[in-house]
């Protein structure tokens, strides 16, 4: 039988017991374009000093999603093509810049849920939400059918979800609760691998206490030596269907 997909790379050694903290970079190159976003509306000038969290550019075609400065530094616009370069990068000693505080006007018809979404948009967090069908940005003022939160990795060389969540389960729980406040009555589907570790059991026990969250099991087939399968989530009405697509 010929197997399609996957990796066959021998890796020697084992993970270190310590996490090495890398030094702060002196220069950061921030791309103005990605697969779905184009930050064409540059809001800073050459040589300008910006604070941590200050707006560098916005995408006018996708709900004015902002590109925020990840560190304080000096702006260079011509140092790299299609990039904003920050030199003399440093962590700010003062409070980070909060663009939401300078918002001149918030539409009254947004409601409490809309205001929370608008704040996430202004603070640069909304770009991490994706349309489950297209992969593109989500309309912050639209009405979603449901929200899918995945804890599954199908790619190698990335720490498993249970490893990343081991010491962050409480923060993960708070994140789900905050995500629920961005919705009205829609369901949250939590994609979980079908494993039986102690952490997985804790997550499932946690979900049982939330009427608005529903776990969805994903068969744990990779990286075992079986034919690799990909799983695609589709929403039809309020039902979640998982289809197994052969390679």
Coordinates of C-alpha atoms in Angstrom, one line a residue:
X1 CA 0.0 0.0 0.0
X2 CA 1.3 3.4 -1.0
X3 CA 0.8 6.1 1.6
X4 CA 0.1 9.7 0.5
X5 CA 1.1 12.7 2.5
X6 CA 2.7 12.9 5.9
X7 CA 6.4 13.2 6.9
X8 CA 9.2 10.6 7.4
X9 CA 11.9 12.6 9.0
X10 CA 14.1 11.1 11.7
X11 CA 14.6 13.5 14.6
X12 CA 17.3 12.7 17.1
X13 CA 17.4 14.0 20.7
X14 CA 14.7 15.1 23.0
X15 CA 13.1 18.3 24.1
X16 CA 15.0 20.4 26.6
X17 CA 13.8 20.7 30.2
X18 CA 14.2 24.5 30.0
X19 CA 12.8 27.1 27.7
X20 CA 15.4 29.4 26.3
X21 CA 14.3 33.1 26.3
X22 CA 15.6 34.8 23.2
X23 CA 16.9 38.3 23.5
X24 CA 14.8 41.2 22.2
X25 CA 15.5 42.0 18.5
X26 CA 16.9 45.3 17.5
X27 CA 14.9 45.5 14.3
X28 CA 11.4 44.2 13.4
X29 CA 10.1 43.9 9.9
X30 CA 6.3 43.9 9.8
X31 CA 4.7 42.8 6.4
X32 CA 2.0 45.0 5.1
X33 CA 0.4 42.2 3.1
X34 CA -0.7 38.7 3.9
X35 CA -2.9 36.1 2.2
X36 CA -6.1 37.9 3.2
X37 CA -5.1 41.3 4.5
X38 CA -3.6 44.3 2.8
X39 CA -2.6 47.2 5.2
X40 CA -2.4 49.8 2.5
X41 CA -3.5 52.7 4.7
X42 CA -0.3 53.6 6.4
X43 CA -0.9 55.8 9.5
X44 CA 2.7 56.6 10.5
X45 CA 5.6 58.7 9.1
X46 CA 9.3 58.1 8.4
X47 CA 11.3 58.5 11.6
X48 CA 8.2 58.6 13.9
X49 CA 8.6 57.0 17.3
X50 CA 5.7 54.7 18.1
X51 CA 4.6 53.1 21.3
X52 CA 3.7 49.5 22.0
X53 CA 0.2 48.9 20.5
X54 CA 0.1 52.1 18.4
X55 CA -1.6 51.8 15.0
X56 CA 0.9 51.5 12.1
X57 CA -1.5 50.9 9.3
X58 CA -5.1 49.7 8.5
X59 CA -6.7 47.5 5.9
X60 CA -9.5 49.7 4.4
X61 CA -11.0 46.7 2.5
X62 CA -11.5 44.5 5.6
X63 CA -13.3 46.5 8.2
X64 CA -10.3 48.8 8.9
X65 CA -8.4 46.0 10.7
X66 CA -5.3 47.6 12.2
X67 CA -1.7 46.6 12.2
X68 CA -0.4 47.4 15.7
X69 CA 3.2 48.0 16.8
X70 CA 4.3 44.8 18.7
X71 CA 7.1 46.9 20.4
X72 CA 8.0 50.5 20.8
X73 CA 10.5 51.8 18.2
X74 CA 11.4 54.1 15.3
X75 CA 9.5 53.8 12.0
X76 CA 11.4 53.2 8.7
X77 CA 9.1 53.1 5.7
X78 CA 11.7 52.6 2.9
X79 CA 14.0 50.1 4.6
X80 CA 12.2 47.0 3.2
X81 CA 9.6 46.7 0.4
X82 CA 6.0 46.1 1.5
X83 CA 7.1 46.3 5.1
X84 CA 7.1 48.7 8.0
X85 CA 10.4 48.4 9.8
X86 CA 10.8 49.3 13.5
X87 CA 14.3 50.2 14.6
X88 CA 15.7 50.6 18.1
X89 CA 13.0 48.2 19.3
X90 CA 12.3 48.1 23.1
X91 CA 9.7 47.1 25.5
X92 CA 7.8 50.1 26.8
X93 CA 8.1 50.9 30.4
X94 CA 4.8 52.8 30.4
X95 CA 1.3 51.6 29.7
X96 CA 0.8 50.3 26.1
X97 CA -1.0 52.6 23.7
X98 CA -4.8 51.9 23.7
X99 CA -6.3 53.0 20.4
X100 CA -9.8 52.2 21.7
X101 CA -9.5 55.1 24.2
X102 CA -9.2 57.6 21.4
X103 CA -12.3 56.4 19.5
X104 CA -14.3 59.5 18.7
X105 CA -17.6 57.9 18.1
X106 CA -19.2 54.5 18.6
X107 CA -22.5 53.8 16.8
X108 CA -25.3 53.6 19.3
X109 CA -27.0 50.7 17.4
X110 CA -24.1 48.3 18.1
X111 CA -25.4 47.1 21.4
X112 CA -23.3 45.6 24.1
X113 CA -22.2 42.6 22.0
X114 CA -21.3 44.8 19.1
X115 CA -19.3 47.2 21.3
X116 CA -17.2 44.2 22.6
X117 CA -16.5 43.1 19.0
X118 CA -15.6 46.6 18.0
X119 CA -13.2 46.9 20.9
X120 CA -11.5 43.7 19.8
X121 CA -11.3 45.1 16.3
X122 CA -9.6 48.3 17.5
X123 CA -7.2 46.4 19.7
X124 CA -6.0 44.3 16.8
X125 CA -7.4 41.0 18.0
X126 CA -10.2 40.6 15.5
X127 CA -7.8 39.5 12.7
X128 CA -7.3 36.2 14.5
X129 CA -11.0 35.3 13.8
X130 CA -11.4 33.4 10.5
X131 CA -14.4 32.5 8.3
X132 CA -14.7 28.7 8.5
X133 CA -15.5 28.4 4.8
X134 CA -13.2 30.9 3.1
X135 CA -10.5 31.4 5.7
X136 CA -10.8 35.2 5.3
X137 CA -11.6 37.9 7.8
X138 CA -15.0 37.9 9.6
X139 CA -17.4 40.8 9.5
X140 CA -17.3 42.0 13.2
X141 CA -20.9 43.3 12.9
X142 CA -22.3 40.3 11.1
X143 CA -24.4 37.4 12.7
X144 CA -22.4 34.2 12.8
X145 CA -24.1 30.8 12.5
X146 CA -21.7 29.3 15.1
X147 CA -18.1 29.6 16.3
X148 CA -15.6 26.8 15.9
X149 CA -12.7 26.6 18.4
X150 CA -10.1 24.0 17.4
X151 CA -7.5 22.4 19.7
X152 CA -6.3 20.0 17.0
X153 CA -3.0 20.2 15.0
X154 CA -2.6 18.2 11.9
X155 CA 0.9 19.4 11.1
X156 CA 4.2 18.2 12.6
X157 CA 6.8 20.3 14.4
X158 CA 4.0 22.1 16.3
X159 CA 3.4 21.4 20.0
X160 CA 0.2 19.5 20.6
X161 CA -2.8 21.4 22.0
X162 CA -2.6 19.5 25.3
X163 CA 1.0 20.6 25.7
X164 CA 0.2 24.2 25.0
X165 CA -2.8 24.1 27.3
X166 CA -1.2 22.2 30.2
X167 CA -0.6 25.2 32.4
X168 CA -3.1 27.5 30.6
X169 CA -6.4 25.6 31.1
X170 CA -7.9 28.4 33.3
X171 CA -6.9 31.0 30.8
X172 CA -8.4 28.9 28.0
X173 CA -11.7 28.6 30.0
X174 CA -11.8 32.3 30.5
X175 CA -11.2 32.8 26.8
X176 CA -14.2 30.6 26.0
X177 CA -16.4 32.5 28.4
X178 CA -15.3 35.8 26.9
X179 CA -15.9 34.5 23.4
X180 CA -19.4 33.6 24.4
X181 CA -20.1 37.2 25.4
X182 CA -19.4 38.1 21.8
X183 CA -22.4 36.0 20.7
X184 CA -26.1 36.3 21.2
X185 CA -27.5 32.7 21.2
X186 CA -25.1 30.9 18.8
X187 CA -23.4 27.7 19.7
X188 CA -19.6 27.3 20.3
X189 CA -18.2 24.0 18.9
X190 CA -15.0 22.9 20.5
X191 CA -13.0 20.5 18.3
X192 CA -11.1 18.0 20.5
X193 CA -8.9 15.0 19.5
X194 CA -10.3 11.7 20.6
X195 CA -7.7 11.0 23.2
X196 CA -8.1 10.1 26.9
X197 CA -5.3 12.0 28.6
X198 CA -6.0 13.6 32.0
X199 CA -6.0 17.0 30.4
X200 CA -8.5 16.0 27.8
X201 CA -10.8 14.6 30.5
X202 CA -10.5 17.9 32.4
X203 CA -11.5 19.8 29.3
X204 CA -14.5 17.6 28.6
X205 CA -15.6 17.9 32.2
X206 CA -15.3 21.7 31.9
X207 CA -17.4 21.8 28.8
X208 CA -20.2 19.8 30.4
X209 CA -20.9 22.8 32.6
X210 CA -21.5 25.1 29.6
X211 CA -24.8 24.8 27.7
X212 CA -23.5 27.0 24.9
X213 CA -20.4 24.9 24.2
X214 CA -20.5 21.5 22.5
X215 CA -17.4 19.2 22.1
X216 CA -16.8 17.6 18.7
X217 CA -14.4 14.6 18.6
X218 CA -11.8 14.3 15.9
X219 CA -10.3 10.8 15.3
X220 CA -6.6 10.8 16.3
X221 CA -5.1 9.3 13.1
X222 CA -2.0 11.4 12.5
X223 CA 1.0 11.0 12.9
X224 CA 0.3 7.3 13.3
X225 CA 1.3 5.1 10.4
X226 CA -2.0 5.1 8.7
X227 CA -3.2 6.9 5.6
X228 CA -3.4 10.6 6.4
X229 CA -6.9 12.1 6.5
X230 CA -8.0 15.7 6.6
X231 CA -11.1 16.8 8.4
X232 CA -13.3 19.6 7.1
X233 CA -16.0 21.2 9.3
X234 CA -19.2 22.3 7.6
X235 CA -22.1 24.1 9.1
X236 CA -25.6 23.5 7.9
X237 CA -28.2 25.4 9.9
X238 CA -27.1 24.8 13.5
X239 CA -25.7 21.3 12.9
X240 CA -22.0 20.6 12.7
X241 CA -20.9 17.9 10.3
X242 CA -17.3 16.5 10.0
X243 CA -16.4 15.0 6.6
X244 CA -13.4 12.8 6.1
X245 CA -11.7 13.7 2.8
X246 CA -9.3 11.2 1.2
X247 CA -6.0 12.5 0.0

